[in-house]
Coordinates of C-alpha atoms and ligand atoms in Angstrom, one line a residue:
X1 CA 3.6 11.2 -25.1
X2 CA 4.9 7.8 -25.2
X3 CA 2.5 5.6 -23.9
X4 CA 3.8 5.4 -20.3
X5 CA 2.6 2.1 -18.4
X6 CA 0.2 3.2 -15.6
X7 CA -0.4 0.6 -13.5
X8 CA -4.0 1.1 -11.5
X9 CA -4.8 -0.9 -8.4
X10 CA -8.1 -0.6 -7.5
X11 CA -10.8 -3.4 -6.7
X12 CA -13.9 -1.9 -7.7
X13 CA -14.1 -2.8 -11.3
X14 CA -16.4 0.1 -12.3
X15 CA -13.8 2.6 -11.1
X16 CA -11.2 0.7 -12.4
X17 CA -12.5 0.8 -15.4
X18 CA -13.5 3.8 -15.7
X19 CA -9.5 5.1 -15.2
X20 CA -8.3 2.5 -17.4
X21 CA -10.7 3.7 -20.3
X22 CA -9.7 7.3 -19.3
X23 CA -6.1 6.7 -19.5
X24 CA -5.9 5.3 -22.8
X25 CA -7.9 7.6 -24.6
X26 CA -5.2 9.9 -23.0
X27 CA -2.5 8.0 -24.6
X28 CA -1.5 6.0 -21.8
X29 CA -0.8 2.3 -21.5
X30 CA -3.0 0.9 -18.7
X31 CA -2.7 -2.1 -16.7
X32 CA -5.4 -2.7 -13.8
X33 CA -5.0 -5.3 -10.8
X34 CA -7.8 -5.9 -8.4
X35 CA -5.9 -6.5 -5.6
X36 CA -2.6 -6.2 -3.3
X37 CA -0.5 -9.2 -4.5
X38 CA -1.6 -8.9 -8.2
X39 CA -0.8 -5.1 -8.4
X40 CA 3.1 -6.2 -7.0
X41 CA 3.3 -9.0 -9.6
X42 CA 2.4 -6.6 -12.4
X43 CA 5.0 -4.4 -11.2
X44 CA 7.5 -6.7 -11.2
X45 CA 6.9 -8.5 -14.6
X46 CA 6.1 -5.1 -16.4
X47 CA 7.6 -2.2 -14.4
X48 CA 5.3 1.1 -15.0
X49 CA 6.4 4.1 -14.9
X50 CA 3.5 5.6 -12.6
X51 CA 1.2 3.8 -10.1
X52 CA -2.3 4.9 -9.1
X53 CA -2.9 3.1 -5.9
X54 CA -6.5 2.4 -4.0
X55 CA -5.5 2.7 0.0
X56 CA -8.7 0.2 0.5
X57 CA -7.9 -3.2 -1.2
X58 CA -8.8 -6.1 0.3
X59 CA -6.4 -8.5 1.6
X60 CA -3.3 -6.5 1.4
X61 CA -4.0 -2.8 1.6
X62 CA -2.6 0.0 -0.6
X63 CA -0.3 1.1 2.2
X64 CA 1.2 -1.9 2.5
X65 CA 1.5 -2.5 -1.3
X66 CA 3.4 1.0 -1.2
X67 CA 5.5 0.2 1.1
X68 CA 6.4 -3.0 -0.8
X69 CA 6.4 -1.3 -4.2
X70 CA 8.7 1.3 -2.9
X71 CA 11.4 -1.3 -1.2
X72 CA 12.5 -2.1 -4.8
X73 CA 11.7 0.9 -6.8
X74 CA 11.2 4.9 -7.2
X75 CA 8.2 4.5 -9.3
X76 CA 5.9 7.6 -8.8
X77 CA 2.7 6.5 -6.4
X78 CA -0.3 8.3 -6.3
X79 CA -2.7 7.2 -3.8
X80 CA -6.4 7.5 -3.7
X81 CA -8.0 7.8 -0.3
X82 CA -11.6 8.4 0.9
X83 CA -12.8 11.6 1.6
X84 CA -11.6 13.2 4.9
X85 CA -9.2 10.5 5.7
X86 CA -6.4 12.7 6.9
X87 CA -5.2 9.5 8.6
X88 CA -4.8 8.0 5.4
X89 CA -3.0 10.9 3.8
X90 CA -0.4 10.9 6.2
X91 CA -0.1 7.1 6.3
X92 CA 0.3 7.1 2.5
X93 CA 3.1 9.6 2.3
X94 CA 4.3 7.6 5.2
X95 CA 5.0 4.7 3.4
X96 CA 6.2 6.2 0.1
X97 CA 3.6 7.7 -2.0
X98 CA 4.4 10.7 -3.8
X99 CA 0.8 12.2 -3.9
X100 CA -2.6 11.4 -2.9
X101 CA -6.2 11.9 -4.5
X102 CA -9.4 11.9 -2.5
X103 CA -11.8 10.1 -3.8
X104 CA -14.5 11.0 -5.3
X105 CA -12.1 12.7 -8.0
X106 CA -12.6 14.8 -10.8
X107 CA -10.9 12.9 -13.8
X108 CA -9.0 16.1 -15.0
X109 CA -7.6 16.3 -11.8
X110 CA -6.5 12.8 -11.7
X111 CA -4.8 13.2 -15.3
X112 CA -3.3 16.6 -13.8
X113 CA -1.5 14.7 -11.0
X114 CA -0.3 11.7 -13.4
X115 CA 1.1 14.4 -15.8
X116 CA 2.9 16.1 -13.2
X117 CA 4.5 13.2 -11.5
X118 CA 6.0 12.0 -14.8
X119 CA 6.7 15.2 -15.8
X120 CA 9.0 15.0 -12.6
X121 CA 10.3 11.3 -13.3
X122 CA 11.0 12.3 -16.8
X123 CA 13.1 15.5 -15.8
X124 CA 15.0 13.3 -13.3
X125 CA 15.4 10.6 -15.7
X126 CA 16.9 13.0 -18.6
X127 CA 18.8 15.1 -15.6
X128 CA 22.3 14.7 -17.5
X129 CA 25.3 14.8 -15.9
X130 CA 26.1 14.0 -12.4
X131 CA 26.1 16.6 -9.6
X132 CA 27.0 16.7 -6.2
X133 CA 25.4 19.2 -4.0
X134 CA 26.8 19.9 -0.4
X135 CA 26.1 22.2 2.4
X136 CA 27.8 21.8 5.5
X137 CA 27.8 18.4 6.8
X138 CA 25.4 17.3 4.3
X139 CA 25.9 15.4 0.8
X140 CA 23.9 14.7 -2.5
X141 CA 24.7 12.8 -5.7
X142 CA 21.8 13.8 -8.1
X143 CA 22.6 10.7 -10.2
X144 CA 22.5 8.1 -7.5
X145 CA 19.9 10.1 -5.7
X146 CA 21.5 9.6 -2.4
X147 CA 22.1 12.0 0.3
X148 CA 24.3 11.7 3.5
X149 CA 25.1 13.6 6.5
X150 CA 28.2 13.5 7.8
X151 CA 29.0 10.1 5.5
X152 CA 25.8 8.5 7.2
X153 CA 23.4 7.2 4.2
X154 CA 20.2 8.8 4.4
X155 CA 17.3 6.4 3.7
X156 CA 14.8 9.1 2.1
X157 CA 11.5 8.4 0.1
X158 CA 11.5 9.5 -3.5
X159 CA 9.7 13.1 -2.1
X160 CA 11.6 13.4 0.6
X161 CA 14.9 13.5 -1.6
X162 CA 13.2 15.9 -3.9
X163 CA 12.5 17.9 -0.9
X164 CA 16.1 18.1 0.2
X165 CA 17.4 18.5 -3.5
X166 CA 15.2 21.7 -3.5
X167 CA 16.7 23.1 -0.2
X168 CA 19.9 22.3 -1.5
X169 CA 19.8 23.9 -4.5
X170 CA 18.8 27.1 -2.9
X171 CA 20.9 27.2 0.4
X172 CA 20.2 29.8 2.8
X173 CA 16.9 30.8 1.0
X174 CA 13.3 31.3 2.4
X175 CA 11.7 28.9 0.2
X176 CA 7.8 29.8 0.5
X177 CA 5.2 26.7 1.1
X178 CA 4.2 28.5 -2.4
X179 CA 7.3 27.8 -4.2
X180 CA 7.8 24.0 -2.6
X181 CA 4.5 23.2 -3.6
X182 CA 5.0 23.7 -7.0
X183 CA 8.5 22.6 -7.4
X184 CA 7.3 19.3 -5.5
X185 CA 4.0 18.6 -6.9
X186 CA 3.7 21.0 -10.2
X187 CA 0.2 22.3 -9.1
X188 CA -1.4 24.5 -6.6
X189 CA -3.0 22.5 -3.5
X190 CA -5.1 25.3 -2.6
X191 CA -3.5 25.8 0.6
X192 CA -5.8 23.4 2.8
X193 CA -3.0 20.8 2.8
X194 CA -0.5 20.3 5.7
X195 CA 1.5 18.1 3.0
X196 CA 4.9 20.3 3.4
X197 CA 4.9 20.1 7.0
X198 CA 4.4 16.3 7.0
X199 CA 7.3 15.9 4.5
X200 CA 9.4 18.8 6.6
X201 CA 8.8 16.9 9.8
X202 CA 10.1 13.4 8.1
X203 CA 13.3 14.9 6.6
X204 CA 13.9 16.6 9.7
X205 CA 13.9 13.0 11.5
X206 CA 16.2 11.4 9.3
X207 CA 18.4 14.8 9.1
X208 CA 19.0 14.7 12.8
X209 CA 18.4 10.8 13.7
X210 CA 21.8 10.8 15.6
X211 CA 21.3 14.4 17.2
X212 CA 22.9 16.4 15.0
X213 CA 21.6 20.2 14.7
X214 CA 18.7 21.3 12.2
X215 CA 19.5 22.5 9.0
X216 CA 16.1 22.8 8.1
X217 CA 14.6 25.7 9.8
X218 CA 11.1 27.1 10.0
X219 CA 10.3 30.7 9.0
X220 CA 7.4 31.2 10.7
X221 CA 4.5 32.3 8.7
X222 CA 6.5 31.9 5.3
X223 CA 8.2 28.7 4.6
X224 CA 11.1 27.0 5.3
X225 CA 14.7 27.4 4.9
X226 CA 18.2 25.5 4.8
X227 CA 20.5 27.4 6.9
X228 CA 22.4 26.7 10.5
X229 CA 20.7 28.0 13.1
Ligands
CA1 CA1 -10.9 0.1 -3.0

């Protein structure tokens, strides 16, 4: 543990303080911003290794903060959303969040998510040599984390990129939902989530933006596979 900097964005001071103290106890460095503009300033002045971001913030809401953070950075973002607000979760992912946690949450659960996100980031940063993966007219560069289709640069969020990379490392193989959950989030969702469907939909819309044929196929009842139709 190297005391990663975690930015906590939450206007409810009791919750913010609870999270901050818990993170410090676990060996992280925690910074708290109580509103959106403050969060953006802090993220610029001291780039964090991870952001915990509440959706419900006064003024600039968490979704907008997420979009603005995402515009200049691929820092992992964990969104905190209201219970059962499915629309918030989807909107959060749409805004570029990597994961979400429903309030009220268990602190151990928060820590598990934080560790999983930091682990993925670490694996990425220390990934080593540049690799270029290809499949049909798709190409992906592991160093720049850029992907193209037929030469067209795809504007992918961090998570969409990770999903595409997972498919490209296992071409023509059927990836079950469990495998995808585990590889992308590092823990079990418990099966209730439609998060993979949401990501596959986003990714397809970007891969097929010019009417190209579908490459990510649904394998009904099982999962997905990268292959020609
Ligand atoms: Ca709040």
